[in-house]
CSV table of C-alpha atoms in Angstrom, one decimal:
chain,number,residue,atom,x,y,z
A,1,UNK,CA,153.5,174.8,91.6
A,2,UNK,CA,155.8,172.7,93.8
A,3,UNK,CA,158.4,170.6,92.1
A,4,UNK,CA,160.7,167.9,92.8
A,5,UNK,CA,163.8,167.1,90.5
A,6,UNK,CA,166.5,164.4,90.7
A,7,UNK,CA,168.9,164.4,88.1
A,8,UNK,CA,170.6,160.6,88.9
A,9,UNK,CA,168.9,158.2,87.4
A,10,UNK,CA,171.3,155.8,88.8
A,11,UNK,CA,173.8,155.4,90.7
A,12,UNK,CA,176.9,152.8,91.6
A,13,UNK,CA,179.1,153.0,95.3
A,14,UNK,CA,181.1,150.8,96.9
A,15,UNK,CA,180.3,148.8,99.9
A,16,UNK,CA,181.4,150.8,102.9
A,17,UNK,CA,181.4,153.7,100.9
A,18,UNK,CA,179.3,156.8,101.6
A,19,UNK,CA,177.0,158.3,98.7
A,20,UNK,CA,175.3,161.4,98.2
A,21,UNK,CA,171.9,161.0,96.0
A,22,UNK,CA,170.9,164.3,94.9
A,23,UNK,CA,167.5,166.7,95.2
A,24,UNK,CA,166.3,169.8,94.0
A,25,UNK,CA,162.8,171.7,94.4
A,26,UNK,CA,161.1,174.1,93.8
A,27,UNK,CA,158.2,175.6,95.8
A,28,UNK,CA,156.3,178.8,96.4
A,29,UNK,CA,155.1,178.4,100.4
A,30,UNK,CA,157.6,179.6,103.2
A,31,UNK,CA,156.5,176.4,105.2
A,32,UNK,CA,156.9,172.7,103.8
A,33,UNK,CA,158.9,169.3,105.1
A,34,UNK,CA,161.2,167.5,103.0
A,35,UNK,CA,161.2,163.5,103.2
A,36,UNK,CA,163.5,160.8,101.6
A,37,UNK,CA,161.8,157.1,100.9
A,38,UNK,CA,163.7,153.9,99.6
A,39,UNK,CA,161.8,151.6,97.2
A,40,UNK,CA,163.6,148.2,97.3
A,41,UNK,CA,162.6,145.9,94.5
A,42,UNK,CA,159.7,144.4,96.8
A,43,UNK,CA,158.0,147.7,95.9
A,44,UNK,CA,156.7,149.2,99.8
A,45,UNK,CA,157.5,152.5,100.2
A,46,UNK,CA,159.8,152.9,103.3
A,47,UNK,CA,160.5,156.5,104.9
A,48,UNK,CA,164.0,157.5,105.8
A,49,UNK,CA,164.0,160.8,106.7
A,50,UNK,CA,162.2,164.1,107.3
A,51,UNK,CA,163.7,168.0,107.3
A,52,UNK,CA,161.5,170.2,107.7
A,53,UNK,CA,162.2,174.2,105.9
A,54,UNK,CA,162.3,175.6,109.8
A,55,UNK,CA,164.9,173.0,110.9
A,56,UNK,CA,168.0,174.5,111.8
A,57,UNK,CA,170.4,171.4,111.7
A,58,UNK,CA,170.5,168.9,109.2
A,59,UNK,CA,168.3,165.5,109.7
A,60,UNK,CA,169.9,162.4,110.7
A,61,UNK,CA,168.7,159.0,111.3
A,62,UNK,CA,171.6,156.0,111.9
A,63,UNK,CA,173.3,156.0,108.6
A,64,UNK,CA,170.8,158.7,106.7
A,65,UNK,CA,171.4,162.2,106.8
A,66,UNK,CA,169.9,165.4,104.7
A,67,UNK,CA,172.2,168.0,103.1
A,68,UNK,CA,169.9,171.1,103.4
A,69,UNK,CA,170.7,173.6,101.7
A,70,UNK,CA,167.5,176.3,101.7
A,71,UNK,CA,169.4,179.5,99.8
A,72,UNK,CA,170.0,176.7,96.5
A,73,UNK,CA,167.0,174.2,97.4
A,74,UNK,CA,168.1,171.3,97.6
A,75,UNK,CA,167.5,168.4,100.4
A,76,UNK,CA,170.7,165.8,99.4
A,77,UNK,CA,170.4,162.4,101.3
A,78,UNK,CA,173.8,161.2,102.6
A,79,UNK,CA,174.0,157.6,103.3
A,80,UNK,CA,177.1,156.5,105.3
A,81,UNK,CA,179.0,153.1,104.8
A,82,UNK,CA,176.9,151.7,102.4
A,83,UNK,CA,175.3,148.2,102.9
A,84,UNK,CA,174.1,145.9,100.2
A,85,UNK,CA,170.6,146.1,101.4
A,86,UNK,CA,171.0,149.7,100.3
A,87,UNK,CA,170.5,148.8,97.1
A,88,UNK,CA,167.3,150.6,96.1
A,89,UNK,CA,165.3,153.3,94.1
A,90,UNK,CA,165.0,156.6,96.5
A,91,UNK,CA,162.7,158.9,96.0
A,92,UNK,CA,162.9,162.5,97.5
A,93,UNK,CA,158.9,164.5,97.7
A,94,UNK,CA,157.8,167.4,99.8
A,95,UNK,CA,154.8,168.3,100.9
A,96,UNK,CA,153.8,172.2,101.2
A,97,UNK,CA,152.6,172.8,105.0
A,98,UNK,CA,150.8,176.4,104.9
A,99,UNK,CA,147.6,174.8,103.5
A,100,UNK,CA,147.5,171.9,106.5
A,101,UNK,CA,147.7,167.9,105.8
A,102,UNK,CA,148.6,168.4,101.9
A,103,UNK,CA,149.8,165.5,99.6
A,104,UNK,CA,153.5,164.5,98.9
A,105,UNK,CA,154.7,165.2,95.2
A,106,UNK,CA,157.8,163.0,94.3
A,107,UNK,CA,160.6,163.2,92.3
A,108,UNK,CA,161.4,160.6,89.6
A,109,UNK,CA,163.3,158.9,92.0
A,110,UNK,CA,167.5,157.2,91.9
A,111,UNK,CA,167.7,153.7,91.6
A,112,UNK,CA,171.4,153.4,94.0
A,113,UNK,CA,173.2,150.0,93.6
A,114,UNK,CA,175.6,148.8,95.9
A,115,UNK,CA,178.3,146.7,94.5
A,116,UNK,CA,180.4,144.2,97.0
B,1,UNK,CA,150.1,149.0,114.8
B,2,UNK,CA,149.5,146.5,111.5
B,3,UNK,CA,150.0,149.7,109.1
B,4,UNK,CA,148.0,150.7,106.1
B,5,UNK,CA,146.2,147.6,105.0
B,6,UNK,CA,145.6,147.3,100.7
B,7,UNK,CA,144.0,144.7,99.0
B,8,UNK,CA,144.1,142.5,96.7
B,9,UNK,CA,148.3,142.1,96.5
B,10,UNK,CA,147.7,141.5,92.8
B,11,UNK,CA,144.5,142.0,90.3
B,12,UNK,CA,144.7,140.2,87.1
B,13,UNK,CA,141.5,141.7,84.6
B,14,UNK,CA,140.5,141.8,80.9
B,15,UNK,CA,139.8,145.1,79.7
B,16,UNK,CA,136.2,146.2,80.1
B,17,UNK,CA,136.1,144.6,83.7
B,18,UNK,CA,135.4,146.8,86.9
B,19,UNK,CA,138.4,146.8,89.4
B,20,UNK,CA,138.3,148.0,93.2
B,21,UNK,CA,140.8,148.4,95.2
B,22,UNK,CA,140.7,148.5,98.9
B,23,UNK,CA,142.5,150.3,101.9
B,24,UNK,CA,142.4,150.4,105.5
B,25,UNK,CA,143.9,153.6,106.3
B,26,UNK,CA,146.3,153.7,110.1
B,27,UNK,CA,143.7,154.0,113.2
B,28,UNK,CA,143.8,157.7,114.2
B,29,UNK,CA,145.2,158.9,110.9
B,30,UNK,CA,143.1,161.8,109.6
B,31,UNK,CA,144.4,162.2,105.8
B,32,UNK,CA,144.5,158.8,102.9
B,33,UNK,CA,146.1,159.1,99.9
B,34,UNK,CA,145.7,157.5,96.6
B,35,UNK,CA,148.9,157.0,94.2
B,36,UNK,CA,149.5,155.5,91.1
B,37,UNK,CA,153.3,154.3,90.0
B,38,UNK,CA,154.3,153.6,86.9
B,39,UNK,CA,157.7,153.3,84.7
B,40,UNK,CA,156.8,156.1,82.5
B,41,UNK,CA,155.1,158.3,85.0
B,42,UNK,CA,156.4,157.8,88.2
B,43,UNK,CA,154.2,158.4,91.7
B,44,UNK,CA,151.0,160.8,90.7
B,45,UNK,CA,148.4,161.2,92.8
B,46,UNK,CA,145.2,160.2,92.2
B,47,UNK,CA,143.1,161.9,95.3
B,48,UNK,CA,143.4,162.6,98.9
B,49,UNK,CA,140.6,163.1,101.5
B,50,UNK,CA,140.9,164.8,104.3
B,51,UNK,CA,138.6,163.2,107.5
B,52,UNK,CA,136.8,161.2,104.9
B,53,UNK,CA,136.0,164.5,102.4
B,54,UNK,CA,137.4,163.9,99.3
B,55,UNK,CA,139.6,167.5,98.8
B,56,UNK,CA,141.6,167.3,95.6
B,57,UNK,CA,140.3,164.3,92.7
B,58,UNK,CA,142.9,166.7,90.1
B,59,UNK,CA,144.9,163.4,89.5
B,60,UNK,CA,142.0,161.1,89.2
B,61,UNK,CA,143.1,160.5,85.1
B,62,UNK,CA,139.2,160.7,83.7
B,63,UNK,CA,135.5,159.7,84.7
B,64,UNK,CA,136.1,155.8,84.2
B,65,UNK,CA,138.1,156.3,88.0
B,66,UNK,CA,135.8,156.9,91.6
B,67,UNK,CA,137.3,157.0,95.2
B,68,UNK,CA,134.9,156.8,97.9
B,69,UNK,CA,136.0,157.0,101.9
B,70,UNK,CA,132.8,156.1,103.6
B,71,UNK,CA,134.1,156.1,107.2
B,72,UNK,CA,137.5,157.1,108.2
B,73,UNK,CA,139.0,152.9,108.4
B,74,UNK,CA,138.2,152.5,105.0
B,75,UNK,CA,138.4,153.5,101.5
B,76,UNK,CA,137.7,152.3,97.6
B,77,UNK,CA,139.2,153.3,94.9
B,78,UNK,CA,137.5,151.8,91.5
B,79,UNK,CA,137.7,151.3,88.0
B,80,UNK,CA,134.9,150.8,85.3
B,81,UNK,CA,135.6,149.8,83.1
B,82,UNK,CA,139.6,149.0,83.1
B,83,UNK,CA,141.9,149.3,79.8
B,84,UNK,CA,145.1,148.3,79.9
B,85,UNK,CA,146.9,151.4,80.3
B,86,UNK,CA,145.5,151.1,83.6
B,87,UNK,CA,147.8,148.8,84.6
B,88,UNK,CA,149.9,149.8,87.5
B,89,UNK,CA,150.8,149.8,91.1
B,90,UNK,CA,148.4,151.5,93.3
B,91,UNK,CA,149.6,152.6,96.5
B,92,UNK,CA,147.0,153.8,99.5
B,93,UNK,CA,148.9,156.2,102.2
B,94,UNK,CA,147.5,157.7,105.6
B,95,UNK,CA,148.8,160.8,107.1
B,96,UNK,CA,148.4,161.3,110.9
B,97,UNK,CA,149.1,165.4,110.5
B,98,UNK,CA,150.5,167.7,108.0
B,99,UNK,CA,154.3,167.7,109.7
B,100,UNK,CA,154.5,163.6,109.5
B,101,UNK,CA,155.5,161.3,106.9
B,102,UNK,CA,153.1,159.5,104.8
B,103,UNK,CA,152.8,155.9,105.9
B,104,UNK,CA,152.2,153.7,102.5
B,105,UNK,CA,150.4,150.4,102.4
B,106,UNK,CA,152.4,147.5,100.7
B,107,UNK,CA,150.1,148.4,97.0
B,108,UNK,CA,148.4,146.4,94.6
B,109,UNK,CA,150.0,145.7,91.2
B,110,UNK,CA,147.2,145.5,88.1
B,111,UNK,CA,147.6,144.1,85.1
B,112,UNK,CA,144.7,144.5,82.8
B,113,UNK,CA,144.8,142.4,79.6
């Protein structure tokens, strides 16, 4: 069975600072995507990033990028110079491709705060 | 694109009382997903249909919860009757294809007293 774990329930950085926000899984099927989502205390579900277990290079997107490292599994999201607006929970999931359009199972997510 | 589309924002119930929860998937998006979110739990989900058949209801906590997906715009998910443990946020997400994100809808918090 697939599983996400994230071992930072929270986290602190400094404002212009970069932070890593870790991810570990664990899954079965050669084929599946990686995603990142931020949770802001409005509560919608925003999507940051996608790798999927094929990609060659790491993901980016602006100030996002994904650490992938397929031999350990894990998918780290990297965010560079840290805003305040970055303040967040972030949730890493994965879906498992072989079997087509499959659900995403999430990780207990990383609430990140971003201190001025 | 106006995105996936829940309603109501927020339900306030007594316990006994049936709940439904609506959600207009993304035009053209062939999957919808039903989540749950809670402190102690974290995102679960409930069911997912695939154009409009329901394929996996494993989440779906016991008979007192039905999803129904009558055309592919549109979808239900209900209660009957609620108890308060029920109480949650309930998020509705569409899926174009199996290599794309899952585009959430902004959820509906329930409180059932």
């Amino acid at each position: 069975a697939q599983k996400i774990t994230q071992t930072q329930p929270g986290m602190f950085v400094q404002e212009k600072e970069a932070v890593t926000l870790d991810c570990t899984y664990d899954t079965s099927d050669q084929s599946y995507g990686l995603f990142w989502y931020k949770q802001p205390s409005s509560g919608e579900m925003i999507f940051l990033i996608y790798q999927g277990s094929y990609d060659e290079q790491n993901a980016t997107e602006g100030r996002y990028s994904l650490n992938f490292q397929k031999a350990r599994k894990s998918a780290n999201l990297v965010i560079s110079a840290s805003q305040l607006g970055d303040s967040a929970m972030y949730f890493c999931a994965m879906r498992e491709l072989s079997s087509g359009n499959t659900p995403l199972v999430f990780g207990k997510g990383t609430r990140l705060s971003v201190i001025a | 694109d106006a995105g996936v589309i829940q309603s109501p924002r927020h339900e306030v119930t007594e316990m006994g009382q049936e709940v439904t929860l609506r959600c207009k998937p993304i035009s053209g998006h062939n999957s919808l997903f039903w989540y749950r979110q809670t402190m102690m739990r974290g995102l679960e989900l409930l069911i997912y249909f695939n154009n409009n058949v329901p394929i996996d209801d494993s989440g779906m906590p016991e008979d007192r919860f039905s999803a129904k997906m009558p055309n592919a715009s549109f979808s239900t998910l209900k209660i009957q009757p609620s108890e308060p443990r029920d109480s949650a946020v309930y998020f509705c997400a569409s899926s174009p294809g199996a290599y794309t994100p899952l585009h959430f809808g902004n959820g509906t918090r329930l409180t059932v007293t």
